PDB file of C-alpha atoms in Angstrom:
ATOM      1  CA  UNK K   1       0.000   0.000   0.000  1.00  0.00           C
ATOM      2  CA  UNK K   2       1.501   3.250  -1.034  1.00  0.00           C
ATOM      3  CA  UNK K   3       0.917   6.678   0.324  1.00  0.00           C
ATOM      4  CA  UNK K   4       0.859   9.512  -2.117  1.00  0.00           C
ATOM      5  CA  UNK K   5       2.664  12.639  -0.857  1.00  0.00           C
ATOM      6  CA  UNK K   6       0.989  15.652  -2.258  1.00  0.00           C
ATOM      7  CA  UNK K   7       3.386  18.489  -3.049  1.00  0.00           C
ATOM      8  CA  UNK K   8       3.019  21.506  -0.797  1.00  0.00           C
ATOM      9  CA  UNK K   9       0.699  24.027  -2.228  1.00  0.00           C
ATOM     10  CA  UNK K  10       2.363  27.270  -3.166  1.00  0.00           C
ATOM     11  CA  UNK K  11       0.567  30.514  -2.549  1.00  0.00           C
ATOM     12  CA  UNK K  12      -1.233  31.935  -5.444  1.00  0.00           C
ATOM     13  CA  UNK K  13      -0.727  35.385  -6.838  1.00  0.00           C
ATOM     14  CA  UNK K  14      -3.890  36.580  -5.198  1.00  0.00           C
ATOM     15  CA  UNK K  15      -2.674  35.343  -1.835  1.00  0.00           C
ATOM     16  CA  UNK K  16       0.667  37.076  -2.259  1.00  0.00           C
ATOM     17  CA  UNK K  17      -0.898  40.287  -3.416  1.00  0.00           C
ATOM     18  CA  UNK K  18      -3.293  40.157  -0.491  1.00  0.00           C
ATOM     19  CA  UNK K  19      -0.506  40.333   2.094  1.00  0.00           C
ATOM     20  CA  UNK K  20      -0.022  43.907   3.085  1.00  0.00           C
ATOM     21  CA  UNK K  21       3.323  45.457   3.764  1.00  0.00           C
ATOM     22  CA  UNK K  22       2.695  45.524   7.518  1.00  0.00           C
ATOM     23  CA  UNK K  23       1.716  41.852   7.510  1.00  0.00           C
ATOM     24  CA  UNK K  24       4.910  40.657   5.803  1.00  0.00           C
ATOM     25  CA  UNK K  25       6.249  37.611   7.665  1.00  0.00           C
ATOM     26  CA  UNK K  26       9.875  38.515   6.918  1.00  0.00           C
ATOM     27  CA  UNK K  27      11.444  41.219   9.056  1.00  0.00           C
ATOM     28  CA  UNK K  28      12.767  44.081   7.042  1.00  0.00           C
ATOM     29  CA  UNK K  29      16.081  45.661   7.985  1.00  0.00           C
ATOM     30  CA  UNK K  30      15.578  48.774  10.055  1.00  0.00           C
ATOM     31  CA  UNK K  31      16.961  51.841   8.413  1.00  0.00           C
ATOM     32  CA  UNK K  32      17.939  54.842  10.522  1.00  0.00           C
ATOM     33  CA  UNK K  33      15.624  57.727  10.263  1.00  0.00           C
ATOM     34  CA  UNK K  34      17.171  60.796   8.666  1.00  0.00           C
ATOM     35  CA  UNK K  35      16.250  62.937  11.645  1.00  0.00           C
ATOM     36  CA  UNK K  36      17.513  60.521  14.350  1.00  0.00           C
ATOM     37  CA  UNK K  37      21.103  59.826  15.392  1.00  0.00           C
ATOM     38  CA  UNK K  38      22.203  56.406  16.687  1.00  0.00           C
ATOM     39  CA  UNK K  39      22.387  56.172  20.455  1.00  0.00           C
ATOM     40  CA  UNK K  40      25.998  55.909  21.687  1.00  0.00           C
ATOM     41  CA  UNK K  41      26.519  54.279  25.086  1.00  0.00           C
ATOM     42  CA  UNK K  42      27.798  56.545  27.861  1.00  0.00           C
ATOM     43  CA  UNK K  43      30.887  54.378  28.335  1.00  0.00           C
ATOM     44  CA  UNK K  44      31.788  54.874  24.656  1.00  0.00           C
ATOM     45  CA  UNK K  45      31.344  58.619  24.943  1.00  0.00           C
ATOM     46  CA  UNK K  46      33.606  58.717  28.001  1.00  0.00           C
ATOM     47  CA  UNK K  47      36.187  56.599  26.260  1.00  0.00           C
ATOM     48  CA  UNK K  48      36.578  59.244  23.578  1.00  0.00           C
ATOM     49  CA  UNK K  49      37.926  61.709  26.175  1.00  0.00           C
ATOM     50  CA  UNK K  50      41.592  60.988  27.012  1.00  0.00           C
ATOM     51  CA  UNK K  51      42.055  59.815  30.562  1.00  0.00           C
ATOM     52  CA  UNK K  52      44.819  62.326  31.303  1.00  0.00           C
ATOM     53  CA  UNK K  53      42.442  65.122  30.348  1.00  0.00           C
ATOM     54  CA  UNK K  54      39.724  63.800  32.648  1.00  0.00           C
ATOM     55  CA  UNK K  55      42.191  63.446  35.514  1.00  0.00           C
ATOM     56  CA  UNK K  56      43.466  66.997  35.135  1.00  0.00           C
ATOM     57  CA  UNK K  57      40.018  68.569  34.909  1.00  0.00           C
ATOM     58  CA  UNK K  58      39.511  68.669  38.700  1.00  0.00           C
ATOM     59  CA  UNK K  59      42.849  70.350  39.540  1.00  0.00           C
ATOM     60  CA  UNK K  60      42.398  72.849  36.700  1.00  0.00           C
ATOM     61  CA  UNK K  61      38.924  73.792  37.933  1.00  0.00           C
ATOM     62  CA  UNK K  62      40.278  74.202  41.468  1.00  0.00           C
ATOM     63  CA  UNK K  63      43.091  76.383  40.133  1.00  0.00           C
ATOM     64  CA  UNK K  64      40.620  78.521  38.190  1.00  0.00           C
ATOM     65  CA  UNK K  65      38.452  78.944  41.303  1.00  0.00           C
ATOM     66  CA  UNK K  66      41.510  79.925  43.298  1.00  0.00           C
ATOM     67  CA  UNK K  67      42.429  82.558  40.703  1.00  0.00           C
ATOM     68  CA  UNK K  68      38.876  83.952  40.633  1.00  0.00           C
ATOM     69  CA  UNK K  69      38.738  84.247  44.422  1.00  0.00           C
ATOM     70  CA  UNK K  70      42.116  85.973  44.486  1.00  0.00           C
ATOM     71  CA  UNK K  71      41.202  88.322  41.644  1.00  0.00           C
ATOM     72  CA  UNK K  72      37.920  89.409  43.247  1.00  0.00           C
ATOM     73  CA  UNK K  73      39.535  89.987  46.640  1.00  0.00           C
ATOM     74  CA  UNK K  74      37.550  87.255  48.382  1.00  0.00           C
ATOM     75  CA  UNK K  75      40.895  85.556  49.172  1.00  0.00           C
ATOM     76  CA  UNK K  76      43.336  88.208  50.472  1.00  0.00           C
ATOM     77  CA  UNK K  77      46.964  87.988  49.402  1.00  0.00           C
ATOM     78  CA  UNK K  78      48.204  87.978  53.005  1.00  0.00           C
ATOM     79  CA  UNK K  79      46.166  84.797  53.592  1.00  0.00           C
ATOM     80  CA  UNK K  80      47.035  83.002  50.336  1.00  0.00           C
ATOM     81  CA  UNK K  81      48.748  84.448  47.280  1.00  0.00           C
ATOM     82  CA  UNK K  82      47.174  84.074  43.855  1.00  0.00           C
ATOM     83  CA  UNK K  83      48.336  81.351  41.427  1.00  0.00           C
ATOM     84  CA  UNK K  84      49.827  83.975  39.137  1.00  0.00           C
ATOM     85  CA  UNK K  85      51.850  85.464  41.976  1.00  0.00           C
ATOM     86  CA  UNK K  86      53.044  82.029  43.072  1.00  0.00           C
ATOM     87  CA  UNK K  87      54.137  81.190  39.526  1.00  0.00           C
ATOM     88  CA  UNK K  88      56.086  84.450  39.331  1.00  0.00           C
ATOM     89  CA  UNK K  89      57.771  83.871  42.695  1.00  0.00           C
ATOM     90  CA  UNK K  90      58.673  80.310  41.699  1.00  0.00           C
ATOM     91  CA  UNK K  91      60.234  81.572  38.482  1.00  0.00           C
ATOM     92  CA  UNK K  92      62.241  84.165  40.430  1.00  0.00           C
ATOM     93  CA  UNK K  93      63.491  81.533  42.896  1.00  0.00           C
ATOM     94  CA  UNK K  94      64.582  79.331  40.011  1.00  0.00           C
ATOM     95  CA  UNK K  95      66.236  82.276  38.280  1.00  0.00           C
ATOM     96  CA  UNK K  96      68.392  83.323  41.237  1.00  0.00           C
ATOM     97  CA  UNK K  97      69.376  79.702  41.941  1.00  0.00           C
ATOM     98  CA  UNK K  98      67.992  79.488  45.472  1.00  0.00           C
ATOM     99  CA  UNK K  99      65.283  76.914  44.679  1.00  0.00           C
ATOM    100  CA  UNK K 100      67.521  74.492  42.675  1.00  0.00           C
ATOM    101  CA  UNK K 101      70.146  74.663  45.420  1.00  0.00           C
ATOM    102  CA  UNK K 102      67.556  73.952  48.109  1.00  0.00           C
ATOM    103  CA  UNK K 103      66.107  71.062  46.075  1.00  0.00           C
ATOM    104  CA  UNK K 104      69.554  69.530  45.657  1.00  0.00           C
ATOM    105  CA  UNK K 105      70.201  69.669  49.401  1.00  0.00           C
ATOM    106  CA  UNK K 106      66.820  68.171  50.263  1.00  0.00           C
ATOM    107  CA  UNK K 107      67.143  65.397  47.672  1.00  0.00           C
ATOM    108  CA  UNK K 108      70.565  64.482  49.029  1.00  0.00           C
ATOM    109  CA  UNK K 109      69.174  64.192  52.559  1.00  0.00           C
ATOM    110  CA  UNK K 110      66.208  62.090  51.453  1.00  0.00           C
ATOM    111  CA  UNK K 111      68.376  59.802  49.308  1.00  0.00           C
ATOM    112  CA  UNK K 112      70.833  59.129  52.118  1.00  0.00           C
ATOM    113  CA  UNK K 113      68.117  58.616  54.734  1.00  0.00           C
ATOM    114  CA  UNK K 114      66.147  56.383  52.354  1.00  0.00           C
ATOM    115  CA  UNK K 115      69.219  54.261  51.613  1.00  0.00           C
ATOM    116  CA  UNK K 116      70.069  53.774  55.285  1.00  0.00           C
ATOM    117  CA  UNK K 117      66.440  53.117  56.216  1.00  0.00           C
ATOM    118  CA  UNK K 118      65.991  50.609  53.383  1.00  0.00           C
ATOM    119  CA  UNK K 119      69.098  48.657  54.368  1.00  0.00           C
ATOM    120  CA  UNK K 120      68.152  48.698  58.054  1.00  0.00           C
ATOM    121  CA  UNK K 121      64.468  47.849  57.625  1.00  0.00           C
ATOM    122  CA  UNK K 122      65.029  45.147  55.014  1.00  0.00           C
ATOM    123  CA  UNK K 123      67.891  43.569  56.957  1.00  0.00           C
ATOM    124  CA  UNK K 124      65.880  43.404  60.180  1.00  0.00           C
ATOM    125  CA  UNK K 125      62.875  41.980  58.302  1.00  0.00           C
ATOM    126  CA  UNK K 126      64.997  39.255  56.691  1.00  0.00           C
ATOM    127  CA  UNK K 127      66.524  38.367  60.024  1.00  0.00           C
ATOM    128  CA  UNK K 128      63.159  38.272  61.772  1.00  0.00           C
ATOM    129  CA  UNK K 129      61.230  36.619  58.934  1.00  0.00           C
ATOM    130  CA  UNK K 130      63.659  33.867  57.970  1.00  0.00           C
ATOM    131  CA  UNK K 131      64.913  32.778  61.396  1.00  0.00           C
ATOM    132  CA  UNK K 132      62.867  31.923  64.457  1.00  0.00           C
ATOM    133  CA  UNK K 133      65.565  33.155  66.819  1.00  0.00           C
ATOM    134  CA  UNK K 134      65.760  36.368  64.816  1.00  0.00           C
ATOM    135  CA  UNK K 135      62.048  36.919  65.298  1.00  0.00           C
ATOM    136  CA  UNK K 136      62.402  36.362  69.030  1.00  0.00           C
ATOM    137  CA  UNK K 137      65.246  38.854  69.302  1.00  0.00           C
ATOM    138  CA  UNK K 138      64.233  41.519  66.791  1.00  0.00           C
ATOM    139  CA  UNK K 139      60.466  41.709  66.306  1.00  0.00           C
ATOM    140  CA  UNK K 140      59.438  42.750  69.836  1.00  0.00           C
ATOM    141  CA  UNK K 141      61.937  45.672  70.114  1.00  0.00           C
ATOM    142  CA  UNK K 142      61.046  46.915  66.633  1.00  0.00           C
ATOM    143  CA  UNK K 143      57.327  46.790  67.404  1.00  0.00           C
ATOM    144  CA  UNK K 144      57.960  48.818  70.564  1.00  0.00           C
ATOM    145  CA  UNK K 145      60.080  51.433  68.807  1.00  0.00           C
ATOM    146  CA  UNK K 146      57.671  51.932  65.912  1.00  0.00           C
ATOM    147  CA  UNK K 147      54.931  53.048  68.310  1.00  0.00           C
ATOM    148  CA  UNK K 148      57.098  55.990  69.372  1.00  0.00           C
ATOM    149  CA  UNK K 149      56.444  59.062  67.143  1.00  0.00           C
ATOM    150  CA  UNK K 150      59.690  59.619  65.295  1.00  0.00           C
ATOM    151  CA  UNK K 151      59.093  63.381  65.300  1.00  0.00           C
ATOM    152  CA  UNK K 152      59.226  63.323  69.089  1.00  0.00           C
ATOM    153  CA  UNK K 153      62.781  62.016  68.903  1.00  0.00           C
ATOM    154  CA  UNK K 154      64.109  65.186  67.244  1.00  0.00           C
ATOM    155  CA  UNK K 155      65.184  66.856  70.540  1.00  0.00           C
ATOM    156  CA  UNK K 156      66.946  63.660  71.586  1.00  0.00           C
ATOM    157  CA  UNK K 157      68.709  63.396  68.226  1.00  0.00           C
ATOM    158  CA  UNK K 158      69.867  66.997  68.525  1.00  0.00           C
ATOM    159  CA  UNK K 159      71.357  66.232  71.939  1.00  0.00           C
ATOM    160  CA  UNK K 160      73.047  63.105  70.603  1.00  0.00           C
ATOM    161  CA  UNK K 161      74.220  64.273  67.174  1.00  0.00           C
ATOM    162  CA  UNK K 162      74.274  68.080  67.380  1.00  0.00           C
ATOM    163  CA  UNK K 163      72.594  70.443  64.916  1.00  0.00           C
ATOM    164  CA  UNK K 164      74.330  69.410  61.699  1.00  0.00           C
ATOM    165  CA  UNK K 165      73.240  66.991  58.991  1.00  0.00           C
ATOM    166  CA  UNK K 166      73.332  63.868  61.148  1.00  0.00           C
ATOM    167  CA  UNK K 167      70.067  64.401  63.111  1.00  0.00           C
ATOM    168  CA  UNK K 168      68.193  65.273  59.895  1.00  0.00           C
ATOM    169  CA  UNK K 169      69.330  62.120  58.149  1.00  0.00           C
ATOM    170  CA  UNK K 170      68.702  60.068  61.306  1.00  0.00           C
ATOM    171  CA  UNK K 171      65.080  61.189  61.559  1.00  0.00           C
ATOM    172  CA  UNK K 172      64.487  60.325  57.870  1.00  0.00           C
ATOM    173  CA  UNK K 173      66.163  56.938  58.357  1.00  0.00           C
ATOM    174  CA  UNK K 174      63.971  56.169  61.351  1.00  0.00           C
ATOM    175  CA  UNK K 175      60.822  57.140  59.472  1.00  0.00           C
ATOM    176  CA  UNK K 176      61.741  54.904  56.519  1.00  0.00           C
ATOM    177  CA  UNK K 177      62.806  51.835  58.516  1.00  0.00           C
ATOM    178  CA  UNK K 178      59.516  50.757  60.095  1.00  0.00           C
ATOM    179  CA  UNK K 179      57.200  50.666  57.030  1.00  0.00           C
ATOM    180  CA  UNK K 180      59.776  48.621  55.137  1.00  0.00           C
ATOM    181  CA  UNK K 181      60.279  46.262  58.062  1.00  0.00           C
ATOM    182  CA  UNK K 182      56.565  45.601  58.512  1.00  0.00           C
ATOM    183  CA  UNK K 183      55.835  45.004  54.823  1.00  0.00           C
ATOM    184  CA  UNK K 184      58.891  42.852  54.087  1.00  0.00           C
ATOM    185  CA  UNK K 185      58.308  40.803  57.237  1.00  0.00           C
ATOM    186  CA  UNK K 186      54.636  40.309  56.349  1.00  0.00           C
ATOM    187  CA  UNK K 187      55.610  39.388  52.775  1.00  0.00           C
ATOM    188  CA  UNK K 188      58.048  36.723  53.953  1.00  0.00           C
ATOM    189  CA  UNK K 189      55.606  35.199  56.434  1.00  0.00           C
ATOM    190  CA  UNK K 190      52.778  35.390  53.884  1.00  0.00           C
ATOM    191  CA  UNK K 191      54.405  33.170  51.242  1.00  0.00           C
ATOM    192  CA  UNK K 192      52.118  30.273  50.306  1.00  0.00           C
ATOM    193  CA  UNK K 193      53.173  27.098  52.110  1.00  0.00           C
ATOM    194  CA  UNK K 194      52.256  25.038  49.044  1.00  0.00           C
ATOM    195  CA  UNK K 195      54.929  26.848  47.042  1.00  0.00           C
ATOM    196  CA  UNK K 196      57.488  25.994  49.693  1.00  0.00           C
ATOM    197  CA  UNK K 197      56.422  22.349  49.668  1.00  0.00           C
ATOM    198  CA  UNK K 198      56.639  22.313  45.878  1.00  0.00           C
ATOM    199  CA  UNK K 199      60.171  23.704  46.051  1.00  0.00           C
ATOM    200  CA  UNK K 200      61.176  21.088  48.589  1.00  0.00           C
ATOM    201  CA  UNK K 201      59.762  18.343  46.372  1.00  0.00           C
ATOM    202  CA  UNK K 202      61.941  19.637  43.547  1.00  0.00           C
ATOM    203  CA  UNK K 203      65.018  19.252  45.741  1.00  0.00           C
ATOM    204  CA  UNK K 204      65.699  22.906  46.544  1.00  0.00           C
ATOM    205  CA  UNK K 205      67.939  23.541  49.522  1.00  0.00           C
ATOM    206  CA  UNK K 206      67.054  26.030  52.254  1.00  0.00           C
ATOM    207  CA  UNK K 207      68.973  28.789  50.502  1.00  0.00           C
ATOM    208  CA  UNK K 208      67.362  27.771  47.201  1.00  0.00           C
ATOM    209  CA  UNK K 209      63.908  28.094  48.770  1.00  0.00           C
ATOM    210  CA  UNK K 210      64.783  31.535  50.103  1.00  0.00           C
ATOM    211  CA  UNK K 211      66.194  32.683  46.793  1.00  0.00           C
ATOM    212  CA  UNK K 212      63.634  31.245  44.373  1.00  0.00           C
ATOM    213  CA  UNK K 213      60.439  31.116  46.453  1.00  0.00           C
ATOM    214  CA  UNK K 214      60.481  33.269  49.585  1.00  0.00           C
ATOM    215  CA  UNK K 215      62.166  36.421  48.314  1.00  0.00           C
ATOM    216  CA  UNK K 216      60.126  36.648  45.053  1.00  0.00           C
ATOM    217  CA  UNK K 217      56.983  36.063  47.087  1.00  0.00           C
ATOM    218  CA  UNK K 218      57.933  38.883  49.480  1.00  0.00           C
ATOM    219  CA  UNK K 219      58.836  41.327  46.688  1.00  0.00           C
ATOM    220  CA  UNK K 220      55.312  42.811  46.266  1.00  0.00           C
ATOM    221  CA  UNK K 221      55.177  43.597  49.976  1.00  0.00           C
ATOM    222  CA  UNK K 222      58.643  45.114  49.850  1.00  0.00           C
ATOM    223  CA  UNK K 223      57.676  47.461  47.020  1.00  0.00           C
ATOM    224  CA  UNK K 224      54.505  48.456  48.866  1.00  0.00           C
ATOM    225  CA  UNK K 225      56.614  49.234  51.927  1.00  0.00           C
ATOM    226  CA  UNK K 226      58.968  51.266  49.754  1.00  0.00           C
ATOM    227  CA  UNK K 227      56.057  53.416  48.549  1.00  0.00           C
ATOM    228  CA  UNK K 228      54.972  54.053  52.130  1.00  0.00           C
ATOM    229  CA  UNK K 229      58.550  54.796  53.129  1.00  0.00           C
ATOM    230  CA  UNK K 230      58.969  57.368  50.367  1.00  0.00           C
ATOM    231  CA  UNK K 231      55.905  59.244  51.548  1.00  0.00           C
ATOM    232  CA  UNK K 232      57.099  59.207  55.148  1.00  0.00           C
ATOM    233  CA  UNK K 233      60.603  60.280  54.083  1.00  0.00           C
ATOM    234  CA  UNK K 234      59.264  63.553  52.661  1.00  0.00           C
ATOM    235  CA  UNK K 235      57.168  64.085  55.786  1.00  0.00           C
ATOM    236  CA  UNK K 236      60.229  63.498  57.967  1.00  0.00           C
ATOM    237  CA  UNK K 237      62.234  65.880  55.784  1.00  0.00           C
ATOM    238  CA  UNK K 238      59.715  68.680  56.374  1.00  0.00           C
ATOM    239  CA  UNK K 239      60.159  68.344  60.142  1.00  0.00           C
ATOM    240  CA  UNK K 240      63.912  67.814  59.981  1.00  0.00           C
ATOM    241  CA  UNK K 241      64.620  70.848  57.791  1.00  0.00           C
ATOM    242  CA  UNK K 242      62.693  73.203  60.057  1.00  0.00           C
ATOM    243  CA  UNK K 243      64.943  72.479  63.019  1.00  0.00           C
ATOM    244  CA  UNK K 244      68.251  74.374  62.948  1.00  0.00           C
ATOM    245  CA  UNK K 245      68.584  74.139  59.161  1.00  0.00           C
ATOM    246  CA  UNK K 246      70.601  76.560  57.057  1.00  0.00           C
ATOM    247  CA  UNK K 247      69.752  75.091  53.638  1.00  0.00           C
ATOM    248  CA  UNK K 248      67.080  73.047  51.904  1.00  0.00           C
ATOM    249  CA  UNK K 249      63.437  73.552  51.020  1.00  0.00           C
ATOM    250  CA  UNK K 250      62.423  73.580  54.681  1.00  0.00           C
ATOM    251  CA  UNK K 251      64.909  76.374  55.335  1.00  0.00           C
ATOM    252  CA  UNK K 252      63.249  78.468  52.623  1.00  0.00           C
ATOM    253  CA  UNK K 253      59.885  77.846  54.283  1.00  0.00           C
ATOM    254  CA  UNK K 254      61.196  78.959  57.680  1.00  0.00           C
ATOM    255  CA  UNK K 255      62.566  82.156  56.178  1.00  0.00           C
ATOM    256  CA  UNK K 256      59.292  82.793  54.350  1.00  0.00           C
ATOM    257  CA  UNK K 257      57.356  82.249  57.575  1.00  0.00           C
ATOM    258  CA  UNK K 258      59.457  84.868  59.376  1.00  0.00           C
ATOM    259  CA  UNK K 259      58.683  87.415  56.636  1.00  0.00           C
ATOM    260  CA  UNK K 260      55.011  86.356  56.183  1.00  0.00           C
ATOM    261  CA  UNK K 261      55.659  85.292  52.573  1.00  0.00           C
ATOM    262  CA  UNK K 262      52.802  82.907  51.858  1.00  0.00           C
ATOM    263  CA  UNK K 263      53.772  82.803  48.178  1.00  0.00           C
ATOM    264  CA  UNK K 264      57.211  81.322  48.942  1.00  0.00           C
ATOM    265  CA  UNK K 265      55.681  78.829  51.382  1.00  0.00           C
ATOM    266  CA  UNK K 266      53.203  77.611  48.740  1.00  0.00           C
ATOM    267  CA  UNK K 267      56.012  77.289  46.183  1.00  0.00           C
ATOM    268  CA  UNK K 268      57.968  75.078  48.593  1.00  0.00           C
ATOM    269  CA  UNK K 269      54.886  72.951  49.315  1.00  0.00           C
ATOM    270  CA  UNK K 270      54.300  72.474  45.582  1.00  0.00           C
ATOM    271  CA  UNK K 271      57.925  71.386  45.166  1.00  0.00           C
ATOM    272  CA  UNK K 272      57.515  68.875  47.997  1.00  0.00           C
ATOM    273  CA  UNK K 273      54.358  67.512  46.352  1.00  0.00           C
ATOM    274  CA  UNK K 274      55.927  67.118  42.906  1.00  0.00           C
ATOM    275  CA  UNK K 275      59.043  65.449  44.308  1.00  0.00           C
ATOM    276  CA  UNK K 276      56.826  63.007  46.190  1.00  0.00           C
ATOM    277  CA  UNK K 277      54.800  62.246  43.049  1.00  0.00           C
ATOM    278  CA  UNK K 278      58.007  61.706  41.082  1.00  0.00           C
ATOM    279  CA  UNK K 279      59.318  59.266  43.682  1.00  0.00           C
ATOM    280  CA  UNK K 280      56.003  57.375  43.713  1.00  0.00           C
ATOM    281  CA  UNK K 281      56.060  57.189  39.895  1.00  0.00           C
ATOM    282  CA  UNK K 282      59.537  55.651  40.013  1.00  0.00           C
ATOM    283  CA  UNK K 283      58.395  52.963  42.459  1.00  0.00           C
ATOM    284  CA  UNK K 284      55.296  52.180  40.380  1.00  0.00           C
ATOM    285  CA  UNK K 285      57.531  51.787  37.343  1.00  0.00           C
ATOM    286  CA  UNK K 286      59.686  49.358  39.330  1.00  0.00           C
ATOM    287  CA  UNK K 287      56.545  47.400  40.203  1.00  0.00           C
ATOM    288  CA  UNK K 288      55.629  47.043  36.528  1.00  0.00           C
ATOM    289  CA  UNK K 289      59.183  45.972  35.704  1.00  0.00           C
ATOM    290  CA  UNK K 290      59.823  43.545  38.568  1.00  0.00           C
ATOM    291  CA  UNK K 291      56.333  42.088  38.967  1.00  0.00           C
ATOM    292  CA  UNK K 292      55.569  41.157  35.382  1.00  0.00           C
ATOM    293  CA  UNK K 293      54.947  37.587  36.525  1.00  0.00           C
ATOM    294  CA  UNK K 294      51.900  38.699  38.498  1.00  0.00           C
ATOM    295  CA  UNK K 295      48.598  38.686  36.554  1.00  0.00           C
ATOM    296  CA  UNK K 296      47.594  42.039  38.048  1.00  0.00           C
ATOM    297  CA  UNK K 297      50.625  43.682  36.463  1.00  0.00           C
ATOM    298  CA  UNK K 298      50.409  41.995  33.059  1.00  0.00           C
ATOM    299  CA  UNK K 299      49.547  44.239  30.150  1.00  0.00           C
ATOM    300  CA  UNK K 300      49.684  47.499  32.008  1.00  0.00           C
TER     301      UNK K 300
END
């Protein structure tokens, strides 16, 4: 017994002609209306503006407000000089050589204090983090000393070392030591135990574990501590250079304070800020260079 399959009936011309344009079963491509523009997402619109321009908009608006307040007299010059006046004073200080000389002296003090503090803090952290007896001997005294405000030790340093360069460098060294110690110590003790076990299974000696596992694992913490230490070093420099100083940026600020020169004081503060930003940029560049193996630093 056979079953006849009838061919599917095709629509007649009358059926096709009877289908209106609005009843067409096939979707027609939507064409943009001449009077309408395509909607662009907000994220795309923001992406068209360079990031550096967006980041500088806030400071530029604040600077413009500052200039307007100074120009209208709402902000008297004896309270805070105008941006134009500060720019002129800064140019004059650069022209007569006083500001470059002061910057050189301050940078030398910070560099020496940072070097001594880095060696001291890192050495104590390695001793305390890698050896149990080192932790017993070192960690408790360091934790006690770090709770003492280092600024409060300035009179004692003056009695011990006099009024020369030594107490200034000592106060910077002390301010740098503790952040580095804490972060390097935490980095060493925070290394994943599974990595250590994997190194032992590969036959690494104790020194090999320290060199290839522990120290690379503690490097992110060390760089974080270095960033903190740089910020504290400039803070310590501000205090150190205002105590019996005869040169440096702090010395210029003390002189300006005696003569009520707010413009010179603001110039010195701006120099401090830019030097701090430059130092932080250098450390961030080191992070990108030394921590390329970390996923968070890949492709930056």
